[in-house]
Each structure stands twice: as structure tokens, then as C-alpha cells.
Amino acid sequence: MSIRSEEVMKIAHLARLGIKDEQLSGYASELSNIMQLVEQMNQVDTTEIEPMAHPLDQSQRLRLDVVTENNQRESLQKNAPNVEDGLFLVPRVID
Amino acid sequence: MQWETVIGLEIHAQLATNSKIFSAASTAYGAAPNTQACAVDLGLPGTLPVLNEQAVRHALMFGLAVGADIAPYSVFARKNYFYPDLPKGYQISQFDLPIVGLGKLDINVDGVTKTIGVTRAHLEEDAGKSLHEDYHGMTGVDLNRAGTPLLEIVSEPDMRSAAEAVAYVKMVHTLVQYLGICDGNMQEGSFRCDVNVSIRPMGQEAYGTRAEIKNLNSFRFIEKAIAHEVERQIDVIESGQSVVQETRLYDADKDETRSMRSKEEANDYRYFPDPDLLPVEISSALLEQMRDKLPELPAAKKQRFQQQYGLSDYDAEVLTAQRALADYYEDSVSRVANEEKLVANWVMGDLSAGLNREGLDITDCPVSAERLAGLVLRISDQTISGKIAKRVFELMWGSIDSADTIIDREGLKQISDSGELEKMIDQLMADNMSQVEQFREGKTKVMGFFVGQLMKQTQGKANPQELNKLLQAKLKK
């Protein structure tokens, strides 16, 4: 299976990555190579094998429902470029 | 052409936990912006999610209540999209292996019971809130809600009218509160609903293209939004166009839905298993433990109320709509013998009216179940009439006094002593001979005059049955 330039553009858009036009064909062929590797793996007969959701053969540990975090807004907002009234300010988004 | 409406629902129930689904920050409502958003909720590098045990238990409780298959092994997945109130750039949700599988729930519309399929219910985290009021042309983001545990409950497209959809939503709403897994507060957004609506020619099997109406937060809006959307789709199709699959927003002020975004291009969520979380395994021991904790469910309780207390379908439905209300009724009714219907009338009548008037919840009712029972007991043993009881009830509402204390203090005890009543009747007849004549000539309507006068004299305290009996006997002589 090969990836076309249009698909690279779509994937890049979904991931909000800026890709220059001249980079498109390069990415297309690199991604196609990865897909070929996947195709190759697809040839292995896995009918008897349980699908795996995680490489570690363990199950999720659960946390007791207790609040232990306290308010650290001041230090957490030190990184933010713009805050007001305790809110993070971002470029205007409207649906 | 005859059209059939097809409706499926997605309900987001905020799970009643102290801390978030993947972090130990508080979920309390109404805190100052970003004071309950920790490094995990903000998606800062190096943080890892750790699943909240209580959220899992709540999900299991729901699954058991709808008779669903519980997945012994379920997986969290990343749903990828970009929005400022979603700090990580993905929402942790569940995709192909949700914790709760296929179940079902019965609804009742106009006395007809219908079974609605519950496709699945999965755990996920909520996003934060974007505030579009003017911050110098920017958007403000509050991430307190980010990471709040949600159970998304997805129905089969089994509903065929707005009334059925509302009945289903109400049923789920009642159920999650019975189970104690969600506070059901729709104003605060603890219980929200997205509706998928499509239409098809009556008799056609294939579904039409659906539109999704987002974020409906009241039963009335759900009903109105569906009614409006069905009309819109009929107009679109009958004018020769076709319905577009899209997300629409209901505007309650204008009573219309409008397009939010076209779903075809926007939704490409690229789900994949979240490598930060291991699969969740549910042991049969835990499942049995949860099954033992399952309370009596609304449908069973309603049926029991009808059988045990001889209540009508309607009364039983109203009294069991809220677990706390049902508990109140049972507490009260257990204290008075043989007055099941009378207690029901008081709880559904004056008591509920008072709560509505003051915007109170049954758990904050100023008249306890015990005090209400004390009042009903005095109606039951004819110490006071039903009419006087309303006065006593009002005085109870504003005080902590018992019905007996108020009846004594205000001298409201009913006059049932026939000797005393007879004396008053004799006097009244002697003073109003012309009315007595009229009665005897067949104008029985003047009976009302005598009853009215006597009630006035006794300030409503005459025992009405006794009074009527004596009056009839004397007038007919």
C-alpha cells in the first residue's frame, strides 16, 4: 500500500503539522515504506493469537478516590503566555 | 408521505467521585478557574494518568443495572482532536473495548412498555470549558472540568418519537441517581444529552441520514429540539434536497437547530489504544461485590409500591421517580396504619408543591417524614378534617412543631360530638325557618346554606360527615 501526497496533507492537517509542498513527496515515500512493513507483518497468520492492547502483560492498577492535589495555579500558569482572572487566554476560537 | 422518526441517544453522566478519573485533583463544582486543574489534567510532559477505582465501580454498577455484559477486559483509547479546552490534544476514552457492553432498559409511554437497547457505556474524561466572552478578542480557558470522569451511555436507535426519547432519558436519569453514581444535576452539566435524529419513509428498513443535536440540558429542550429537527428534515427532503450528516446546536431562545460543523470532514479521530494506560481487568469477585451493592431499581420499586401499598400506576411512578422521595414516602407510610393512599396524596400534593415553590429537594424538606405521618394520623383518626389539615401543614412547614402541638395550640380539633353539633343545628334552624321550609318543599340545595353557616360558626372544625348526617336527619323531620 502506498501513501499519496494528498493523504500526507490530510494527515498533517489532522495533526496540525505544517509541511511544505516540496516535503510532500519525501514524506509520502517514507510513510509508504512504513506501510509496506505493516503489510509484510499482515502476512503472518495470527488467527490463534489474542489481539494485544499493550506490550506489558499486566493490567491497570487502580487509584483510591482521594483528592491529594492542591491548588497550584500560580506556578502552573507561569508557563502560560497569557492569563487573566485565573483563565488561560488563547486565540479566539468559535465553533 | 408518512415519515417515521428514528432516535438514538448519547448520554454523558458525570460520575460522582471526589477526584478526577486519571488524577487526584478535586471534581467539586464551582471552584475558581484552574484551581482544580493539576499537572496531569493540563497534560504537562512527564505526567501519567492513573485510573480512579471509584469511576470503574460506578461504571460496573450501571452495567449491572441495565443487565449488560461487563467486559472482563477493557481498553482505554485516545480520541484525537484539537481544541483549546483539551490540553493533551486527545481525550482519553474507550473505543472498541468499552467496559459496559450491550444491555437494555424498559421505558413506559402512555401505559405501553417498550424495551430500549443500551448499546454500550464507556468511561472517558471530560474536557475543560472555553469562555468566549470578550477577553480582548481572546478565548478564556478553565480546565477545572478537564479530567472529570464521565460515563457515556449510548443507546440503540430504538426510539420512534420525542416522547419515547424523553422517557428514556428520564429513565436513565432516575437510574443513575438511584445507583448513586451521578448527581443528575442538569443545570451544572452533570447529566447531558446528545440526540441523533433521522427520518425515513414509514415502512422502510434502511435508516435515513442522521443529524446529531449536541448538549441538550433539559428534558423540555430534548423534546422541542427533536420536534423541530424532525420538521426541518421533512422540509429538506420534501423540497428535493437531502439531509447532511452533521452536528447541530439547539438554540432554546429561537427554538431552532443550526449547523455547527459538518461531520464528514471534521471527525477523523484516529483512535488508538492509549499506551499510558494498561488494559482494565474486572475480576468476577469485584463484579459479585458490586452486584451485592445494587439497590432496588426504579422499575422494581414502582412495581412493589403498587403491590405493597395498593397505589395506582401513576402514583407509584411519581413516588419512585426519585429514590429520596420514595424513601420519604416509605418512612412516612410505615408510621400510619392503612393510609397508604392518603400519605401518597400528601407527599405528591401539598408537600411536593411546597418543595417546588421554594426550590427545595426532598432531602431538604422542612417537614420530616415522621411529622407528616403525625399529621396524616390525625386526619385518619378524625381529629381534624382534610381541610383543616392543610392549615396545620402550613404551620408545620414554618416551624418544628408536631401536628398535635399545632392542633392543640390553635384549637383546631374537629367537633365530632353530636350533642354539641345538634345544639348548634337546632339554633340555626330556629333562626332560619324560611330556609327550613324551602328545604322541606324540595329545594334541597339550601342544604349548602346550612353547612356553610355551621362551618363558619365552628371555623371549619365541624366534622363534615357527622354534620351532614345530623343536618339531613333534622331537616327531613
PDB file of C-alpha atoms in Angstrom, chain B residues 149-369:
ATOM      1  CA  PRO B 149     -14.985  11.192  34.963  1.00  0.00           C
ATOM      2  CA  LEU B 150     -17.846  10.620  32.540  1.00  0.00           C
ATOM      3  CA  LEU B 151     -19.831   7.566  31.649  1.00  0.00           C
ATOM      4  CA  GLU B 152     -21.033   7.864  28.069  1.00  0.00           C
ATOM      5  CA  ILE B 153     -24.176   5.797  27.683  1.00  0.00           C
ATOM      6  CA  VAL B 154     -25.057   5.045  24.077  1.00  0.00           C
ATOM      7  CA  SER B 155     -28.499   3.759  23.098  1.00  0.00           C
ATOM      8  CA  GLU B 156     -29.585   1.780  20.082  1.00  0.00           C
ATOM      9  CA  PRO B 157     -31.649   3.789  17.553  1.00  0.00           C
ATOM     10  CA  ASP B 158     -34.753   2.269  19.134  1.00  0.00           C
ATOM     11  CA  MET B 159     -36.866   5.340  19.828  1.00  0.00           C
ATOM     12  CA  ARG B 160     -39.566   6.449  17.416  1.00  0.00           C
ATOM     13  CA  SER B 161     -40.808   9.708  18.937  1.00  0.00           C
ATOM     14  CA  ALA B 162     -39.666  12.637  21.035  1.00  0.00           C
ATOM     15  CA  ALA B 163     -41.871  11.304  23.856  1.00  0.00           C
ATOM     16  CA  GLU B 164     -40.032   7.966  23.812  1.00  0.00           C
ATOM     17  CA  ALA B 165     -36.672   9.721  23.771  1.00  0.00           C
ATOM     18  CA  VAL B 166     -37.622  11.849  26.771  1.00  0.00           C
ATOM     19  CA  ALA B 167     -38.977   8.795  28.626  1.00  0.00           C
ATOM     20  CA  TYR B 168     -35.662   7.030  28.027  1.00  0.00           C
ATOM     21  CA  VAL B 169     -33.563   9.985  29.164  1.00  0.00           C
ATOM     22  CA  LYS B 170     -35.705  10.327  32.291  1.00  0.00           C
ATOM     23  CA  MET B 171     -35.309   6.622  32.978  1.00  0.00           C
ATOM     24  CA  VAL B 172     -31.518   6.809  32.715  1.00  0.00           C
ATOM     25  CA  HIS B 173     -31.565   9.991  34.800  1.00  0.00           C
ATOM     26  CA  THR B 174     -33.572   8.277  37.526  1.00  0.00           C
ATOM     27  CA  LEU B 175     -31.422   5.159  37.335  1.00  0.00           C
ATOM     28  CA  VAL B 176     -28.026   6.850  37.736  1.00  0.00           C
ATOM     29  CA  GLN B 177     -29.327   8.724  40.766  1.00  0.00           C
ATOM     30  CA  TYR B 178     -30.765   5.535  42.287  1.00  0.00           C
ATOM     31  CA  LEU B 179     -27.384   3.918  41.843  1.00  0.00           C
ATOM     32  CA  GLY B 180     -25.714   6.930  43.438  1.00  0.00           C
ATOM     33  CA  ILE B 181     -23.243   7.145  40.559  1.00  0.00           C
ATOM     34  CA  CYS B 182     -24.275  10.607  39.285  1.00  0.00           C
ATOM     35  CA  ASP B 183     -25.995  13.541  40.971  1.00  0.00           C
ATOM     36  CA  GLY B 184     -28.135  14.114  37.860  1.00  0.00           C
ATOM     37  CA  ASN B 185     -27.774  17.888  38.077  1.00  0.00           C
ATOM     38  CA  MET B 186     -28.577  19.072  34.561  1.00  0.00           C
ATOM     39  CA  GLN B 187     -28.024  22.777  35.249  1.00  0.00           C
ATOM     40  CA  GLU B 188     -24.455  22.110  36.343  1.00  0.00           C
ATOM     41  CA  GLY B 189     -23.934  19.820  33.357  1.00  0.00           C
ATOM     42  CA  SER B 190     -23.593  16.597  35.361  1.00  0.00           C
ATOM     43  CA  PHE B 191     -26.072  14.947  33.006  1.00  0.00           C
ATOM     44  CA  ARG B 192     -26.037  15.947  29.345  1.00  0.00           C
ATOM     45  CA  CYS B 193     -27.540  14.520  26.260  1.00  0.00           C
ATOM     46  CA  ASP B 194     -26.744  14.369  22.539  1.00  0.00           C
ATOM     47  CA  VAL B 195     -29.559  13.247  20.277  1.00  0.00           C
ATOM     48  CA  ASN B 196     -29.204  11.513  16.898  1.00  0.00           C
ATOM     49  CA  VAL B 197     -32.254  12.099  14.765  1.00  0.00           C
ATOM     50  CA  SER B 198     -33.154  10.802  11.328  1.00  0.00           C
ATOM     51  CA  ILE B 199     -36.338  10.172   9.420  1.00  0.00           C
ATOM     52  CA  ARG B 200     -37.326   7.520   6.891  1.00  0.00           C
ATOM     53  CA  PRO B 201     -40.456   6.761   4.889  1.00  0.00           C
ATOM     54  CA  MET B 202     -42.834   4.681   7.013  1.00  0.00           C
ATOM     55  CA  GLY B 203     -42.143   1.018   6.349  1.00  0.00           C
ATOM     56  CA  GLN B 204     -38.627   1.487   5.006  1.00  0.00           C
ATOM     57  CA  GLU B 205     -35.990  -0.544   6.792  1.00  0.00           C
ATOM     58  CA  ALA B 206     -32.820   1.392   5.974  1.00  0.00           C
ATOM     59  CA  TYR B 207     -32.077   4.354   8.220  1.00  0.00           C
ATOM     60  CA  GLY B 208     -32.012   7.879   6.835  1.00  0.00           C
ATOM     61  CA  THR B 209     -29.027  10.194   7.252  1.00  0.00           C
ATOM     62  CA  ARG B 210     -28.882  11.436  10.803  1.00  0.00           C
ATOM     63  CA  ALA B 211     -28.103  14.771  12.368  1.00  0.00           C
ATOM     64  CA  GLU B 212     -26.684  14.956  15.863  1.00  0.00           C
ATOM     65  CA  ILE B 213     -28.025  17.620  18.200  1.00  0.00           C
ATOM     66  CA  LYS B 214     -25.489  18.441  20.882  1.00  0.00           C
ATOM     67  CA  ASN B 215     -25.630  19.339  24.527  1.00  0.00           C
ATOM     68  CA  LEU B 216     -29.266  19.363  25.467  1.00  0.00           C
ATOM     69  CA  ASN B 217     -29.519  20.009  29.166  1.00  0.00           C
ATOM     70  CA  SER B 218     -33.225  19.802  29.964  1.00  0.00           C
ATOM     71  CA  PHE B 219     -35.995  17.318  29.238  1.00  0.00           C
ATOM     72  CA  ARG B 220     -38.086  20.053  27.654  1.00  0.00           C
ATOM     73  CA  PHE B 221     -35.290  21.099  25.301  1.00  0.00           C
ATOM     74  CA  ILE B 222     -34.774  17.484  24.228  1.00  0.00           C
ATOM     75  CA  GLU B 223     -38.429  17.228  23.272  1.00  0.00           C
ATOM     76  CA  LYS B 224     -38.521  20.589  21.495  1.00  0.00           C
ATOM     77  CA  ALA B 225     -35.214  20.087  19.706  1.00  0.00           C
ATOM     78  CA  ILE B 226     -36.328  16.718  18.331  1.00  0.00           C
ATOM     79  CA  ALA B 227     -39.703  18.063  17.218  1.00  0.00           C
ATOM     80  CA  HIS B 228     -38.010  20.931  15.477  1.00  0.00           C
ATOM     81  CA  GLU B 229     -35.310  18.788  13.870  1.00  0.00           C
ATOM     82  CA  VAL B 230     -37.846  16.284  12.506  1.00  0.00           C
ATOM     83  CA  GLU B 231     -39.791  19.093  10.870  1.00  0.00           C
ATOM     84  CA  ARG B 232     -36.624  20.532   9.384  1.00  0.00           C
ATOM     85  CA  GLN B 233     -35.580  17.183   7.909  1.00  0.00           C
ATOM     86  CA  ILE B 234     -39.028  16.610   6.407  1.00  0.00           C
ATOM     87  CA  ASP B 235     -38.859  20.063   4.804  1.00  0.00           C
ATOM     88  CA  VAL B 236     -35.380  19.381   3.455  1.00  0.00           C
ATOM     89  CA  ILE B 237     -36.341  16.033   1.918  1.00  0.00           C
ATOM     90  CA  GLU B 238     -39.715  17.128   0.597  1.00  0.00           C
ATOM     91  CA  SER B 239     -38.093  20.078  -1.128  1.00  0.00           C
ATOM     92  CA  GLY B 240     -35.929  17.606  -3.031  1.00  0.00           C
ATOM     93  CA  GLN B 241     -32.691  18.039  -1.100  1.00  0.00           C
ATOM     94  CA  SER B 242     -31.039  15.560   1.206  1.00  0.00           C
ATOM     95  CA  VAL B 243     -30.146  15.644   4.879  1.00  0.00           C
ATOM     96  CA  VAL B 244     -26.450  16.176   5.580  1.00  0.00           C
ATOM     97  CA  GLN B 245     -24.749  14.241   8.337  1.00  0.00           C
ATOM     98  CA  GLU B 246     -23.680  16.968  10.707  1.00  0.00           C
ATOM     99  CA  THR B 247     -23.662  18.248  14.237  1.00  0.00           C
ATOM    100  CA  ARG B 248     -26.336  20.779  15.068  1.00  0.00           C
ATOM    101  CA  LEU B 249     -26.827  23.014  18.055  1.00  0.00           C
ATOM    102  CA  TYR B 250     -30.218  23.662  19.621  1.00  0.00           C
ATOM    103  CA  ASP B 251     -30.923  27.328  20.312  1.00  0.00           C
ATOM    104  CA  ALA B 252     -33.546  27.402  23.062  1.00  0.00           C
ATOM    105  CA  ASP B 253     -34.238  31.123  22.642  1.00  0.00           C
ATOM    106  CA  LYS B 254     -35.095  30.812  18.957  1.00  0.00           C
ATOM    107  CA  ASP B 255     -36.400  27.223  19.257  1.00  0.00           C
ATOM    108  CA  GLU B 256     -34.381  26.031  16.282  1.00  0.00           C
ATOM    109  CA  THR B 257     -31.346  23.916  15.496  1.00  0.00           C
ATOM    110  CA  ARG B 258     -28.469  25.225  13.456  1.00  0.00           C
ATOM    111  CA  SER B 259     -25.461  23.633  11.876  1.00  0.00           C
ATOM    112  CA  MET B 260     -22.302  23.521  13.979  1.00  0.00           C
ATOM    113  CA  ARG B 261     -19.913  21.713  11.721  1.00  0.00           C
ATOM    114  CA  SER B 262     -20.137  19.154   9.019  1.00  0.00           C
ATOM    115  CA  LYS B 263     -19.189  15.811  10.466  1.00  0.00           C
ATOM    116  CA  GLU B 264     -17.776  14.161   7.368  1.00  0.00           C
ATOM    117  CA  GLU B 265     -14.556  16.107   7.300  1.00  0.00           C
ATOM    118  CA  ALA B 266     -14.259  17.172  10.924  1.00  0.00           C
ATOM    119  CA  ASN B 267     -14.444  13.787  12.599  1.00  0.00           C
ATOM    120  CA  ASP B 268     -11.369  11.773  11.964  1.00  0.00           C
ATOM    121  CA  TYR B 269     -10.421  10.922  15.492  1.00  0.00           C
ATOM    122  CA  ARG B 270      -7.733   8.320  14.726  1.00  0.00           C
ATOM    123  CA  TYR B 271      -8.474   6.259  17.826  1.00  0.00           C
ATOM    124  CA  PHE B 272      -5.711   4.024  19.085  1.00  0.00           C
ATOM    125  CA  PRO B 273      -5.049   2.278  22.423  1.00  0.00           C
ATOM    126  CA  ASP B 274      -3.557   4.696  24.944  1.00  0.00           C
ATOM    127  CA  PRO B 275      -0.062   3.422  25.711  1.00  0.00           C
ATOM    128  CA  ASP B 276      -0.121   5.291  29.051  1.00  0.00           C
ATOM    129  CA  LEU B 277      -2.824   3.013  30.407  1.00  0.00           C
ATOM    130  CA  LEU B 278      -2.862  -0.733  30.778  1.00  0.00           C
ATOM    131  CA  PRO B 279      -5.963  -2.762  29.972  1.00  0.00           C
ATOM    132  CA  VAL B 280      -8.526  -2.833  32.783  1.00  0.00           C
ATOM    133  CA  GLU B 281      -9.339  -6.277  34.101  1.00  0.00           C
ATOM    134  CA  ILE B 282     -12.529  -6.835  36.063  1.00  0.00           C
ATOM    135  CA  SER B 283     -12.403  -9.816  38.357  1.00  0.00           C
ATOM    136  CA  SER B 284     -15.535 -11.844  38.917  1.00  0.00           C
ATOM    137  CA  ALA B 285     -15.043 -11.227  42.661  1.00  0.00           C
ATOM    138  CA  LEU B 286     -15.333  -7.457  42.156  1.00  0.00           C
ATOM    139  CA  LEU B 287     -18.332  -7.918  39.917  1.00  0.00           C
ATOM    140  CA  GLU B 288     -20.094 -10.043  42.554  1.00  0.00           C
ATOM    141  CA  GLN B 289     -19.246  -7.479  45.198  1.00  0.00           C
ATOM    142  CA  MET B 290     -20.880  -4.760  43.058  1.00  0.00           C
ATOM    143  CA  ARG B 291     -23.892  -6.928  42.347  1.00  0.00           C
ATOM    144  CA  ASP B 292     -24.493  -7.255  46.091  1.00  0.00           C
ATOM    145  CA  LYS B 293     -24.431  -3.483  46.412  1.00  0.00           C
ATOM    146  CA  LEU B 294     -27.055  -2.944  43.744  1.00  0.00           C
ATOM    147  CA  PRO B 295     -30.059  -1.157  45.275  1.00  0.00           C
ATOM    148  CA  GLU B 296     -33.692  -1.877  44.417  1.00  0.00           C
ATOM    149  CA  LEU B 297     -34.077  -0.415  40.928  1.00  0.00           C
ATOM    150  CA  PRO B 298     -36.787   2.088  39.905  1.00  0.00           C
ATOM    151  CA  ALA B 299     -38.901  -0.375  37.907  1.00  0.00           C
ATOM    152  CA  ALA B 300     -38.869  -2.962  40.700  1.00  0.00           C
ATOM    153  CA  LYS B 301     -39.614  -0.338  43.316  1.00  0.00           C
ATOM    154  CA  LYS B 302     -42.527   1.006  41.302  1.00  0.00           C
ATOM    155  CA  GLN B 303     -43.999  -2.455  40.970  1.00  0.00           C
ATOM    156  CA  ARG B 304     -43.573  -3.105  44.688  1.00  0.00           C
ATOM    157  CA  PHE B 305     -45.236   0.216  45.559  1.00  0.00           C
ATOM    158  CA  GLN B 306     -48.271  -0.796  43.518  1.00  0.00           C
ATOM    159  CA  GLN B 307     -48.462  -4.210  45.152  1.00  0.00           C
ATOM    160  CA  GLN B 308     -47.481  -3.391  48.711  1.00  0.00           C
ATOM    161  CA  TYR B 309     -49.289  -0.079  49.071  1.00  0.00           C
ATOM    162  CA  GLY B 310     -52.078  -0.528  46.525  1.00  0.00           C
ATOM    163  CA  LEU B 311     -51.039   2.622  44.679  1.00  0.00           C
ATOM    164  CA  SER B 312     -52.013   3.416  41.108  1.00  0.00           C
ATOM    165  CA  ASP B 313     -49.517   3.179  38.261  1.00  0.00           C
ATOM    166  CA  TYR B 314     -49.293   6.966  38.182  1.00  0.00           C
ATOM    167  CA  ASP B 315     -48.788   7.422  41.932  1.00  0.00           C
ATOM    168  CA  ALA B 316     -46.157   4.700  42.046  1.00  0.00           C
ATOM    169  CA  GLU B 317     -44.376   6.260  39.072  1.00  0.00           C
ATOM    170  CA  VAL B 318     -44.241   9.730  40.650  1.00  0.00           C
ATOM    171  CA  LEU B 319     -43.167   8.475  44.069  1.00  0.00           C
ATOM    172  CA  THR B 320     -40.370   6.290  42.724  1.00  0.00           C
ATOM    173  CA  ALA B 321     -39.000   8.812  40.217  1.00  0.00           C
ATOM    174  CA  GLN B 322     -36.529   9.866  42.878  1.00  0.00           C
ATOM    175  CA  ARG B 323     -35.010   7.448  45.327  1.00  0.00           C
ATOM    176  CA  ALA B 324     -35.065  10.011  48.148  1.00  0.00           C
ATOM    177  CA  LEU B 325     -38.752  10.720  47.536  1.00  0.00           C
ATOM    178  CA  ALA B 326     -39.556   7.007  47.596  1.00  0.00           C
ATOM    179  CA  ASP B 327     -37.606   6.648  50.856  1.00  0.00           C
ATOM    180  CA  TYR B 328     -39.500   9.592  52.337  1.00  0.00           C
ATOM    181  CA  TYR B 329     -42.820   8.059  51.382  1.00  0.00           C
ATOM    182  CA  GLU B 330     -41.918   4.683  52.837  1.00  0.00           C
ATOM    183  CA  ASP B 331     -40.650   6.227  56.054  1.00  0.00           C
ATOM    184  CA  SER B 332     -43.859   8.193  56.433  1.00  0.00           C
ATOM    185  CA  VAL B 333     -46.282   5.454  55.409  1.00  0.00           C
ATOM    186  CA  SER B 334     -44.732   2.966  57.841  1.00  0.00           C
ATOM    187  CA  ARG B 335     -45.830   5.194  60.730  1.00  0.00           C
ATOM    188  CA  VAL B 336     -49.571   5.315  59.972  1.00  0.00           C
ATOM    189  CA  ALA B 337     -51.703   2.212  59.585  1.00  0.00           C
ATOM    190  CA  ASN B 338     -53.856   1.776  56.472  1.00  0.00           C
ATOM    191  CA  GLU B 339     -53.397   5.231  54.984  1.00  0.00           C
ATOM    192  CA  GLU B 340     -51.157   4.399  52.017  1.00  0.00           C
ATOM    193  CA  LYS B 341     -53.180   6.446  49.564  1.00  0.00           C
ATOM    194  CA  LEU B 342     -53.632   9.405  51.907  1.00  0.00           C
ATOM    195  CA  VAL B 343     -49.895   9.603  52.633  1.00  0.00           C
ATOM    196  CA  ALA B 344     -49.225   9.388  48.870  1.00  0.00           C
ATOM    197  CA  ASN B 345     -51.639  12.260  48.259  1.00  0.00           C
ATOM    198  CA  TRP B 346     -49.904  14.435  50.825  1.00  0.00           C
ATOM    199  CA  VAL B 347     -46.411  13.659  49.546  1.00  0.00           C
ATOM    200  CA  MET B 348     -47.397  14.272  45.916  1.00  0.00           C
ATOM    201  CA  GLY B 349     -49.705  17.180  46.742  1.00  0.00           C
ATOM    202  CA  ASP B 350     -49.017  19.819  49.404  1.00  0.00           C
ATOM    203  CA  LEU B 351     -45.527  18.539  50.193  1.00  0.00           C
ATOM    204  CA  SER B 352     -44.269  18.496  46.588  1.00  0.00           C
ATOM    205  CA  ALA B 353     -45.970  21.822  45.898  1.00  0.00           C
ATOM    206  CA  GLY B 354     -44.158  23.347  48.856  1.00  0.00           C
ATOM    207  CA  LEU B 355     -40.819  21.943  47.699  1.00  0.00           C
ATOM    208  CA  ASN B 356     -41.375  23.245  44.171  1.00  0.00           C
ATOM    209  CA  ARG B 357     -42.396  26.648  45.444  1.00  0.00           C
ATOM    210  CA  GLU B 358     -39.209  27.020  47.436  1.00  0.00           C
ATOM    211  CA  GLY B 359     -36.966  25.171  45.000  1.00  0.00           C
ATOM    212  CA  LEU B 360     -36.040  22.586  47.621  1.00  0.00           C
ATOM    213  CA  ASP B 361     -35.023  18.992  47.242  1.00  0.00           C
ATOM    214  CA  ILE B 362     -36.905  16.317  49.182  1.00  0.00           C
ATOM    215  CA  THR B 363     -33.777  15.750  51.254  1.00  0.00           C
ATOM    216  CA  ASP B 364     -34.078  19.368  52.488  1.00  0.00           C
ATOM    217  CA  CYS B 365     -37.814  19.135  53.213  1.00  0.00           C
ATOM    218  CA  PRO B 366     -38.682  21.205  56.299  1.00  0.00           C
ATOM    219  CA  VAL B 367     -41.383  18.695  57.286  1.00  0.00           C
ATOM    220  CA  SER B 368     -39.851  15.343  58.160  1.00  0.00           C
ATOM    221  CA  ALA B 369     -41.486  12.056  57.194  1.00  0.00           C
TER     222      ALA B 369
END
